Tab-separated table of C-alpha atoms in Angstrom:
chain	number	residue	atom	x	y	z
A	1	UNK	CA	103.032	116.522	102.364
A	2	UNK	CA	104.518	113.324	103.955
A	3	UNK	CA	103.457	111.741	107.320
A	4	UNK	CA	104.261	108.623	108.655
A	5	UNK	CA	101.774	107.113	111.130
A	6	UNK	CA	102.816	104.365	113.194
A	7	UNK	CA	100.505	101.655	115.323
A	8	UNK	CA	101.004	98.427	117.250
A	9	UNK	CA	101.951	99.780	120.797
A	10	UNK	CA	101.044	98.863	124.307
A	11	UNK	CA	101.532	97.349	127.219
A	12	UNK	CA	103.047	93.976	127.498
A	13	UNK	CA	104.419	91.482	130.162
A	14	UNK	CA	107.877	90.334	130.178
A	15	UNK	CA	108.696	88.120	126.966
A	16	UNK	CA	105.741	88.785	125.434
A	17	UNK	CA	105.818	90.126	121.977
A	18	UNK	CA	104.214	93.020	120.046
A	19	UNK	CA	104.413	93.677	116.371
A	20	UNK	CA	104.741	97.615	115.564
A	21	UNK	CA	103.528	99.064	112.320
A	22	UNK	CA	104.217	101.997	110.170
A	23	UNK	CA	102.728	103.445	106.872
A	24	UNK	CA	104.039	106.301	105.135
A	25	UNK	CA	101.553	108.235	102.727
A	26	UNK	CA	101.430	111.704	100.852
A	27	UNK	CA	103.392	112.755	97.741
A	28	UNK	CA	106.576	109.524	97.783
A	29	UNK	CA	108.295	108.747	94.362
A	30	UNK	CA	110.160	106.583	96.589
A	31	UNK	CA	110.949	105.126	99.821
A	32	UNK	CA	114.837	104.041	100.607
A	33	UNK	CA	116.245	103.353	104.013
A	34	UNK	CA	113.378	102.832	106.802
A	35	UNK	CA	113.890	102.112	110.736
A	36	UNK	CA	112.390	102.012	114.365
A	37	UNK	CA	113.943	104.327	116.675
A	38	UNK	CA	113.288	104.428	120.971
A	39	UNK	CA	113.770	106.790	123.375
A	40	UNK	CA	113.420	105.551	126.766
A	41	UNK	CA	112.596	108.219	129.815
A	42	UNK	CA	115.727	110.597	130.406
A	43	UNK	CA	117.344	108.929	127.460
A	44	UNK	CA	118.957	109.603	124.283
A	45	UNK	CA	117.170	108.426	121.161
A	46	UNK	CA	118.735	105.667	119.835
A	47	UNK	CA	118.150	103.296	116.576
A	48	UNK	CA	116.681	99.700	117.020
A	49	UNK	CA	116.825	98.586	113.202
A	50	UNK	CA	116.824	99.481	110.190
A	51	UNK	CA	116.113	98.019	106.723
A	52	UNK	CA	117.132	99.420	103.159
A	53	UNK	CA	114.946	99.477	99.722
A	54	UNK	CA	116.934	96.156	99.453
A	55	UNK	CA	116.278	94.219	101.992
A	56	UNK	CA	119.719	94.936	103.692
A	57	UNK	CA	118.778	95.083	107.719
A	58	UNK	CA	120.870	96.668	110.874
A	59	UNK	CA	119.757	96.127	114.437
A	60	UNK	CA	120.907	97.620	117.627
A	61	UNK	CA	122.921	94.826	119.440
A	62	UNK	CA	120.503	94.907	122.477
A	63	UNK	CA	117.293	93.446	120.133
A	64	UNK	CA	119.635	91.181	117.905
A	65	UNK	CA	117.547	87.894	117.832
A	66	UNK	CA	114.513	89.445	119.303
A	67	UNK	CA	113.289	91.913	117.039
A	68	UNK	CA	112.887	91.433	113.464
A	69	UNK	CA	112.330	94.655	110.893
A	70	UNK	CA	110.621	93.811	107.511
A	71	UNK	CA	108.646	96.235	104.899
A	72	UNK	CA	105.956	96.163	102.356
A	73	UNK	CA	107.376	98.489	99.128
A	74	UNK	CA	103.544	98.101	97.663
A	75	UNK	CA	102.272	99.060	100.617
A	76	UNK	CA	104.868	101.844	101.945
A	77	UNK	CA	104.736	100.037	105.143
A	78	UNK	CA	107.383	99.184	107.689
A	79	UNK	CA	107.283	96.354	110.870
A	80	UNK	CA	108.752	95.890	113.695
A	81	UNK	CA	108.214	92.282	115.003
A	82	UNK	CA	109.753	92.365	119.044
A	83	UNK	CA	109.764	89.143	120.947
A	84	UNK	CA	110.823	88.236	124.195
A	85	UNK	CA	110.668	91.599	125.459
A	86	UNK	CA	111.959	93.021	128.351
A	87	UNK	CA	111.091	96.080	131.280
A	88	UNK	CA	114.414	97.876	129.647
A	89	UNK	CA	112.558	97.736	126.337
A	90	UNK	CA	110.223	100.277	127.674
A	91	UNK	CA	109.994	103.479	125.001
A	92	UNK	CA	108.613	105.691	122.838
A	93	UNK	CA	109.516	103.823	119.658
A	94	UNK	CA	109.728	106.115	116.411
A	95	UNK	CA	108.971	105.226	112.838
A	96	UNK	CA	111.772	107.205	110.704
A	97	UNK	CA	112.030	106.818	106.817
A	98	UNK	CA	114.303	108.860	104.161
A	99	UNK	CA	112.454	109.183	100.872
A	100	UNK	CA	112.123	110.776	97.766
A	101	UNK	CA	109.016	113.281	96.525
A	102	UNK	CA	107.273	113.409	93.109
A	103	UNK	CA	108.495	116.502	93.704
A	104	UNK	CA	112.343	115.829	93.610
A	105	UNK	CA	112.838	116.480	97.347
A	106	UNK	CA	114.649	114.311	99.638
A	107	UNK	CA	113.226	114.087	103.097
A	108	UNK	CA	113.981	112.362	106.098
A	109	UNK	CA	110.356	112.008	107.903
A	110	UNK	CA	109.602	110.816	111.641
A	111	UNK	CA	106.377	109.611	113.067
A	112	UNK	CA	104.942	110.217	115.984
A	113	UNK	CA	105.523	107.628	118.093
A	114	UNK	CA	104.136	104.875	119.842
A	115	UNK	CA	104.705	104.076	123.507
A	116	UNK	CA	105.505	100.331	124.282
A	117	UNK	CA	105.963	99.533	127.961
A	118	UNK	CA	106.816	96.440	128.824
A	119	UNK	CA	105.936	95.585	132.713
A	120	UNK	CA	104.310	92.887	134.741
């Protein structure tokens, strides 16, 4: 079994920053792309960023130069770092990873979420 549990959320004032965190544990050969995803209240989910085995990163246009994904490999961990945030940043924010077993499985695996809300 696979889980990812993330951490790092709360409530922050405008253009304040909070760093998210994510580890993924269980039964992983190994670990290849990993992102953040939000879902905002009556919204459709929607990626933030996202960062290959590689290194290779992809954010959403709307946290370009404010956010910043990185991962551990040794550690099976994923960050998101989010800076100067603002009221419309306000979400659920999802830890999502696509990995492969001991077992030979391919999975894609979502946490559970962690609500950021950022408000004065």
């Amino acid at each position: 079994q696979v889980q990812l549990v993330e951490s790092g959320g709360g409530l922050v004032q405008p253009g304040g920053s909070l760093r998210l965190s994510c580890v993924a544990s269980g039964s992983i050969f190994s670990i290849n792309a990993m992102g953040w995803y939000r879902q905002a209240p009556g919204k459709e989910r929607e990626l933030v960023a996202a960062i290959t085995s590689d290194g290779s990163t992809n954010y959403a246009d709307s946290v370009k130069g404010r956010f910043t994904i990185s991962r551990d490999n040794a550690k099976n961990t994923v960050y998101l770092q989010m800076n100067s945030l603002k009221p419309e940043d306000t979400a659920v924010y999802y830890c999502h990873a696509n990995l492969n077993t001991y077992s030979r499985r391919y999975l894609e695996v979502w946490g559970q979420g962690t609500l950021v809300t950022v408000s004065s």
